[in-house]
């Protein structure tokens, strides 16, 4: 009896310290164990690093998307930004074959920031729902890319530009992993800063935040800009892995949103942690890898993905309402 | 809680019946816009020596309206409750495949019933996941979309089945300048208009979308309302799938996804003045939104504009229109 309540209490404490992300850490742990069981060699350093490398773009996108979602908005344009970034880089190299990669990459990041800035300004100043703003941005970017390249993007990215996506530092550490870790660390630091708290407060209750002196519009615009930069960084990585194609970023917007929601972040804002969002991205990638290893046919892969996403989010939602009810019941039943 | 999580503008939302005057406003605006776009297109095309309002062209525009119109009308019902449906594109694809393959062995009636049953089942599943599991509608219907996609890709590799000739009349026949399928759209839209504006369930739709909590406290069974809205939407999507099957002559896995009916239908609904957060708008405006998109498309085709450039303009038009609504709404409440 006493042990049961004690374990119950510790369980509760652990769950509370994990925040709304608890289900995703459990899911990630289960998936990683299953991966180890399915494939003995999965945890050999180079293979595990390769896994992290493949996950890197999605993790970075999820971190950016988290910033937008936690302040109560959506960014559907990230996939199009990735595609546009890859294609634009190839076009630039087509005209200036000797351009230094650092300048091209920073140019991409700047362009991503600009796209995010436009998204943010339209959403806040013109009060267009961000779903529509970023949907429009997606149509515009995709149309512009195809218009510019005449329907079939061609050209190549030189080796030094692709280093960030496929090369390694010190001979063993993929640059993509470094980029992923750096972006993750930056996101965590950002969320711990005043700005991060401001952002969550904005998503939780815009009016309260505004009345407490938060510049709500500015916070949102910055979130969109950062999401755009994250998408551009992901574009550099994706361009490195897989080269130039018009499909480079297709579907990334939904994957990123799925990852963030898997991480227990509430659509509508105000709740959830960025670490859990990135864990959600890793879970999604682990799920894809697992399905591949298990030999689930490519076609059924999306079915399994759909079921698991619904189930994970559903379980997350259900657990929380029950816990909350129990807590209010106990506080109501036993006055302390 | 079932909201689309798009931050609503800080306006006070009221239930439908009390604000009918304001409600019709964006709907009127979008129809005026449709007329303006048509006139503008006519002038521009005429200036280039073409003739915009030819019979073939008008038929083409109306024909183009039907599929998107059916989906968008259904989507309106869901969005009014503050939910949304991203699974429509794959449901259309699956619907055309089911229709065509069933028609091969069975009769037309069986095929129609099969598609409608499938749609109702998918809508029911969507509604139950949104209300029962409390999964956000965006994720829930995205999940359903993935499930349907896997189902399609696993079972069909390309076009399948054959639509009987008698059923193809739905896709190609016309009465005067009006395609037969237009009457299908008008019938569905009229039914939905009656349901949303003239029945108790319709008022519940608006109430749920306006403020779910308040609606529940006033005795509206909000869960049932949301589920019913999802079923209604999927049935409309099933009708769109039947029309496309008649048009294509067979089922195609890309029938719904290539034209992006999921996002396009949401864009058309919002273009028609329905608030994405729910509770405001209606079917009439949606039809106007669909018409504007179809006329724009036709004008661009006539002018020989690059098809990819059309997407750019379309994006700008959608954003600009919604920005205008937001402007007007804010002034009214200020």
Coordinates of C-alpha atoms in Angstrom, one line a residue, chain A residues 205-331:
Chain A
X205 CA -2.7 34.3 -23.5
X206 CA -2.0 37.0 -25.9
X207 CA -4.0 39.5 -24.1
X208 CA -2.4 38.9 -20.7
X209 CA 1.0 39.0 -22.2
X210 CA 0.2 42.2 -24.0
X211 CA -1.2 43.8 -20.8
X212 CA 2.0 42.7 -18.9
X213 CA 4.1 44.7 -21.4
X214 CA 5.1 42.0 -23.8
X215 CA 5.5 43.3 -27.4
X216 CA 3.4 40.4 -28.7
X217 CA 3.8 41.3 -32.4
X218 CA 7.5 41.6 -32.1
X219 CA 7.9 38.2 -30.3
X220 CA 5.8 36.5 -33.0
X221 CA 7.7 38.1 -35.9
X222 CA 11.0 37.0 -34.3
X223 CA 9.6 33.5 -34.0
X224 CA 8.7 33.4 -37.7
X225 CA 12.1 34.8 -38.6
X226 CA 13.9 32.1 -36.6
X227 CA 11.7 29.4 -38.1
X228 CA 12.7 30.7 -41.6
X229 CA 16.4 30.6 -40.6
X230 CA 16.0 27.1 -39.3
X231 CA 14.3 26.0 -42.6
X232 CA 17.2 27.6 -44.6
X233 CA 19.7 25.7 -42.4
X234 CA 17.8 22.5 -43.1
X235 CA 17.9 23.4 -46.8
X236 CA 21.7 23.5 -46.6
X237 CA 21.8 20.1 -45.0
X238 CA 19.2 18.5 -47.3
X239 CA 21.1 20.0 -50.3
X240 CA 24.2 18.3 -49.0
X241 CA 22.6 14.9 -48.5
X242 CA 20.5 14.5 -51.5
X243 CA 21.4 17.1 -54.1
X244 CA 19.1 19.2 -56.1
X245 CA 15.5 18.3 -56.8
X246 CA 12.2 19.9 -56.9
X247 CA 10.9 17.5 -54.2
X248 CA 13.7 18.3 -51.7
X249 CA 11.5 19.8 -49.1
X250 CA 8.1 18.3 -49.9
X251 CA 6.2 17.2 -46.9
X252 CA 8.7 18.6 -44.4
X253 CA 6.1 21.1 -43.1
X254 CA 3.8 18.4 -42.0
X255 CA 6.6 16.2 -40.6
X256 CA 7.9 19.1 -38.6
X257 CA 4.5 20.0 -37.1
X258 CA 3.9 16.3 -36.4
X259 CA 7.2 16.1 -34.6
X260 CA 6.4 19.1 -32.5
X261 CA 3.0 17.9 -31.6
X262 CA 4.4 14.4 -30.8
X263 CA 6.6 16.2 -28.3
X264 CA 3.5 17.2 -26.4
X265 CA 3.5 20.8 -27.6
X266 CA 0.0 22.1 -27.8
X267 CA -1.2 23.5 -31.1
X268 CA -2.5 26.9 -30.1
X269 CA 0.6 27.7 -28.0
X270 CA 1.6 28.3 -24.4
X271 CA 2.7 24.8 -23.5
X272 CA 5.5 22.3 -24.2
X273 CA 9.3 22.3 -24.3
X274 CA 11.6 22.6 -27.2
X275 CA 13.6 19.6 -26.1
X276 CA 10.5 17.5 -26.2
X277 CA 9.8 18.9 -29.7
X278 CA 13.2 17.8 -30.9
X279 CA 12.7 14.5 -29.2
X280 CA 9.6 14.2 -31.2
X281 CA 11.6 14.7 -34.4
X282 CA 14.0 12.0 -33.4
X283 CA 11.1 9.7 -32.6
X284 CA 9.7 10.3 -36.1
X285 CA 13.0 9.6 -37.7
X286 CA 13.5 6.5 -35.5
X287 CA 10.1 5.3 -36.5
X288 CA 11.0 5.7 -40.2
X289 CA 14.3 3.8 -39.7
X290 CA 12.6 1.1 -37.7
X291 CA 9.9 0.6 -40.4
X292 CA 12.6 0.4 -43.0
X293 CA 14.6 -2.2 -41.0
X294 CA 11.5 -4.3 -40.3
X295 CA 10.9 -4.4 -44.0
X296 CA 7.5 -2.8 -43.8
X297 CA 6.8 -1.9 -47.4
X298 CA 7.2 1.7 -48.3
X299 CA 3.5 2.0 -49.0
X300 CA 2.3 0.8 -45.6
X301 CA 4.9 3.0 -43.9
X302 CA 2.6 6.1 -44.0
X303 CA -0.3 4.0 -42.7
X304 CA 1.8 3.0 -39.7
X305 CA 3.0 6.5 -39.3
X306 CA -0.5 7.8 -39.3
X307 CA -1.7 5.3 -36.7
X308 CA 1.2 6.0 -34.4
X309 CA 0.9 9.7 -34.6
X310 CA -2.8 9.6 -33.8
X311 CA -2.3 7.1 -31.0
X312 CA 0.7 8.9 -29.4
X313 CA -1.1 12.3 -29.4
X314 CA -4.3 10.7 -28.3
X315 CA -2.6 8.9 -25.4
X316 CA -0.8 12.1 -24.5
X317 CA -4.1 14.0 -24.4
X318 CA -5.9 11.3 -22.4
X319 CA -3.2 10.8 -19.8
X320 CA -3.1 14.5 -19.1
X321 CA -6.8 15.0 -18.6
X322 CA -6.9 12.0 -16.3
X323 CA -3.9 13.2 -14.2
X324 CA -5.3 16.6 -13.9
X325 CA -8.7 15.3 -12.8
X326 CA -7.0 13.1 -10.2
X327 CA -5.1 16.0 -8.8
X328 CA -8.1 18.2 -8.5
X329 CA -10.1 15.4 -7.0
X330 CA -7.5 14.7 -4.4
X331 CA -7.1 18.4 -3.5

